[in-house]
Amino acid sequence: GAGEAALEPCEPPPPRVNFTLTTVGSENRLEMVLFGGERNDGRQVQFFRELYRYSLWNNRWWRVRPAGLEPGPRSGHAAAMWKQQMFVFGGEFSNPNATQFHHYRDLWHLNLEDNEWEKVDGRGRAPTARSGHRMQTHSGRLFLFGGFSDFVKESKYYNDLFVFDIENLMWNEVNFGVGALRPPPRSGFFLGPGFRCGNFCQHLSEGCCPPQWVQGSLLGALEEELDVPVAASTMPLFFS
């Protein structure tokens, strides 16, 4: 009906890079949600805002056309799933000849039951505008690490960690304390429930981040910051 999102069967999305592809669903009904990305054909850069769903069980693509507000075109953003909700933060956009860049600082929520977007106005200390960061969910919270911002004359890389409480819509930056062990600033890495590898940074990689960063500095800081115990066995782990 009018005012409802539409799902249309379609061919696979056009070629692109720096999009997000996020898995949702049960074992027998798995889907992947694709959002954003960019394409450079050698003449100009095109940024995408299209939303697609791919059904793994029947190998079908669907183009999602929300009826309401949508995030702007972007690439290098981060997406993470919590239950039937997908959250997207940040990313970048440029004009077609890539001479002017914009980094986003917005947080969006996609309800996968009705395929509608909603801009989330969180409270607290949110991350700065950035792209190339990574995000995971755990126990009703988003964990966002790293990324970079382009300031025309220079780029700044980050190694800060932010936590977003989904229920209370509250951001917190984790305070590790002076001299605490953590990875060097970076972007474009992989963050998963067990490891993190690969990155772009201002300097060559300094090797693997030892497990004690996760089990000591990270978990200790999180428990103190959030005032709740955090189980090491179920936390997203960061290695590179």
mmCIF file of C-alpha atoms in Angstrom, residues 13-123:
data_model
loop_
_atom_site.group_PDB
_atom_site.id
_atom_site.type_symbol
_atom_site.label_atom_id
_atom_site.label_comp_id
_atom_site.label_asym_id
_atom_site.label_seq_id
_atom_site.Cartn_x
_atom_site.Cartn_y
_atom_site.Cartn_z
ATOM 1 C CA PRO A 13 23.897 -4.841 -7.915
ATOM 2 C CA PRO A 14 26.255 -2.989 -10.297
ATOM 3 C CA PRO A 15 30.021 -3.211 -9.541
ATOM 4 C CA ARG A 16 31.170 -1.225 -6.504
ATOM 5 C CA VAL A 17 33.645 -1.138 -3.609
ATOM 6 C CA ASN A 18 33.582 -0.043 0.031
ATOM 7 C CA PHE A 19 29.958 -1.114 0.576
ATOM 8 C CA THR A 20 28.667 -3.080 3.576
ATOM 9 C CA LEU A 21 27.261 -6.606 3.359
ATOM 10 C CA THR A 22 25.634 -7.701 6.607
ATOM 11 C CA THR A 23 24.174 -11.113 7.455
ATOM 12 C CA VAL A 24 20.793 -11.525 9.160
ATOM 13 C CA GLY A 25 18.327 -14.341 9.797
ATOM 14 C CA SER A 26 18.263 -17.910 11.033
ATOM 15 C CA GLU A 27 20.370 -20.806 9.783
ATOM 16 C CA ASN A 28 17.812 -21.922 7.193
ATOM 17 C CA ARG A 29 16.680 -18.420 6.180
ATOM 18 C CA LEU A 30 19.895 -16.448 5.976
ATOM 19 C CA GLU A 31 19.950 -13.149 4.138
ATOM 20 C CA MET A 32 22.582 -10.531 3.380
ATOM 21 C CA VAL A 33 21.838 -6.812 3.324
ATOM 22 C CA LEU A 34 23.938 -4.661 0.975
ATOM 23 C CA PHE A 35 24.093 -0.889 1.385
ATOM 24 C CA GLY A 36 26.044 1.927 -0.257
ATOM 25 C CA GLY A 37 29.457 1.797 -1.870
ATOM 26 C CA GLU A 38 31.232 3.631 -4.674
ATOM 27 C CA ARG A 39 32.437 3.054 -8.225
ATOM 28 C CA ASN A 40 35.310 4.787 -10.029
ATOM 29 C CA ASP A 41 35.300 4.223 -13.787
ATOM 30 C CA GLY A 42 38.497 6.207 -14.331
ATOM 31 C CA ARG A 43 36.632 9.378 -15.225
ATOM 32 C CA GLN A 44 34.458 10.051 -12.220
ATOM 33 C CA VAL A 45 33.383 8.610 -8.882
ATOM 34 C CA GLN A 46 29.820 7.556 -8.232
ATOM 35 C CA PHE A 47 28.476 6.974 -4.716
ATOM 36 C CA PHE A 48 25.469 4.746 -4.000
ATOM 37 C CA ARG A 49 22.624 4.822 -1.484
ATOM 38 C CA GLU A 50 20.716 1.811 -2.809
ATOM 39 C CA LEU A 51 19.649 -0.942 -0.447
ATOM 40 C CA TYR A 52 19.545 -4.616 -1.496
ATOM 41 C CA ARG A 53 18.628 -7.876 0.205
ATOM 42 C CA TYR A 54 20.015 -11.212 -0.970
ATOM 43 C CA SER A 55 18.351 -14.505 0.009
ATOM 44 C CA LEU A 56 20.953 -17.228 0.429
ATOM 45 C CA TRP A 57 18.407 -20.057 0.438
ATOM 46 C CA ASN A 58 17.002 -19.303 -3.039
ATOM 47 C CA ASN A 59 19.789 -17.202 -4.612
ATOM 48 C CA ARG A 60 17.588 -14.172 -5.267
ATOM 49 C CA TRP A 61 18.335 -10.436 -5.131
ATOM 50 C CA TRP A 62 15.766 -7.852 -4.048
ATOM 51 C CA ARG A 63 15.980 -4.076 -4.471
ATOM 52 C CA VAL A 64 14.519 -2.363 -1.397
ATOM 53 C CA ARG A 65 12.785 0.972 -1.948
ATOM 54 C CA PRO A 66 11.961 2.553 1.435
ATOM 55 C CA ALA A 67 8.998 4.898 1.571
ATOM 56 C CA GLY A 68 10.515 7.304 4.099
ATOM 57 C CA LEU A 69 13.849 8.962 4.833
ATOM 58 C CA GLU A 70 17.103 7.332 3.673
ATOM 59 C CA PRO A 71 20.804 7.879 4.426
ATOM 60 C CA GLY A 72 22.725 9.876 1.842
ATOM 61 C CA PRO A 73 24.991 8.169 -0.722
ATOM 62 C CA ARG A 74 28.199 6.943 0.929
ATOM 63 C CA SER A 75 31.038 4.441 1.057
ATOM 64 C CA GLY A 76 33.465 3.397 3.773
ATOM 65 C CA HIS A 77 30.687 3.395 6.364
ATOM 66 C CA ALA A 78 30.177 0.673 8.982
ATOM 67 C CA ALA A 79 27.130 -1.544 9.484
ATOM 68 C CA ALA A 80 26.212 -3.977 12.245
ATOM 69 C CA MET A 81 23.168 -6.115 12.960
ATOM 70 C CA TRP A 82 21.268 -6.457 16.220
ATOM 71 C CA LYS A 83 18.268 -8.809 16.073
ATOM 72 C CA GLN A 84 16.132 -7.530 13.147
ATOM 73 C CA GLN A 85 17.831 -4.144 13.103
ATOM 74 C CA MET A 86 20.778 -2.921 11.046
ATOM 75 C CA PHE A 87 22.741 0.111 12.231
ATOM 76 C CA VAL A 88 24.911 2.240 9.947
ATOM 77 C CA PHE A 89 27.376 4.900 11.094
ATOM 78 C CA GLY A 90 29.470 7.408 9.168
ATOM 79 C CA GLY A 91 31.116 6.960 5.796
ATOM 80 C CA GLU A 92 32.298 9.341 3.100
ATOM 81 C CA PHE A 93 31.024 11.085 -0.021
ATOM 82 C CA SER A 94 32.690 13.201 -2.707
ATOM 83 C CA ASN A 95 31.854 15.127 -5.836
ATOM 84 C CA PRO A 96 32.265 13.214 -9.150
ATOM 85 C CA ASN A 97 35.879 14.323 -9.727
ATOM 86 C CA ALA A 98 36.857 13.536 -6.106
ATOM 87 C CA THR A 99 38.158 17.012 -5.292
ATOM 88 C CA GLN A 100 35.782 17.671 -2.387
ATOM 89 C CA PHE A 101 35.163 15.131 0.367
ATOM 90 C CA HIS A 102 32.568 14.896 3.093
ATOM 91 C CA HIS A 103 32.700 12.535 6.076
ATOM 92 C CA TYR A 104 29.435 11.621 7.765
ATOM 93 C CA ARG A 105 28.819 11.542 11.513
ATOM 94 C CA ASP A 106 25.261 10.203 11.438
ATOM 95 C CA LEU A 107 23.784 6.996 12.854
ATOM 96 C CA TRP A 108 20.933 5.265 11.014
ATOM 97 C CA HIS A 109 18.709 2.351 11.949
ATOM 98 C CA LEU A 110 17.085 0.016 9.405
ATOM 99 C CA ASN A 111 14.115 -2.040 10.594
ATOM 100 C CA LEU A 112 14.326 -5.236 8.548
ATOM 101 C CA GLU A 113 10.712 -6.129 9.252
ATOM 102 C CA ASP A 114 9.284 -3.140 7.364
ATOM 103 C CA ASN A 115 12.459 -2.076 5.452
ATOM 104 C CA GLU A 116 12.286 1.516 6.652
ATOM 105 C CA TRP A 117 15.183 3.743 7.750
ATOM 106 C CA GLU A 118 15.211 5.984 10.803
ATOM 107 C CA LYS A 119 17.874 8.520 11.748
ATOM 108 C CA VAL A 120 19.015 7.911 15.333
ATOM 109 C CA ASP A 121 19.642 10.958 17.512
ATOM 110 C CA GLY A 122 21.818 9.521 20.253
ATOM 111 C CA ARG A 123 22.973 11.277 23.392
#
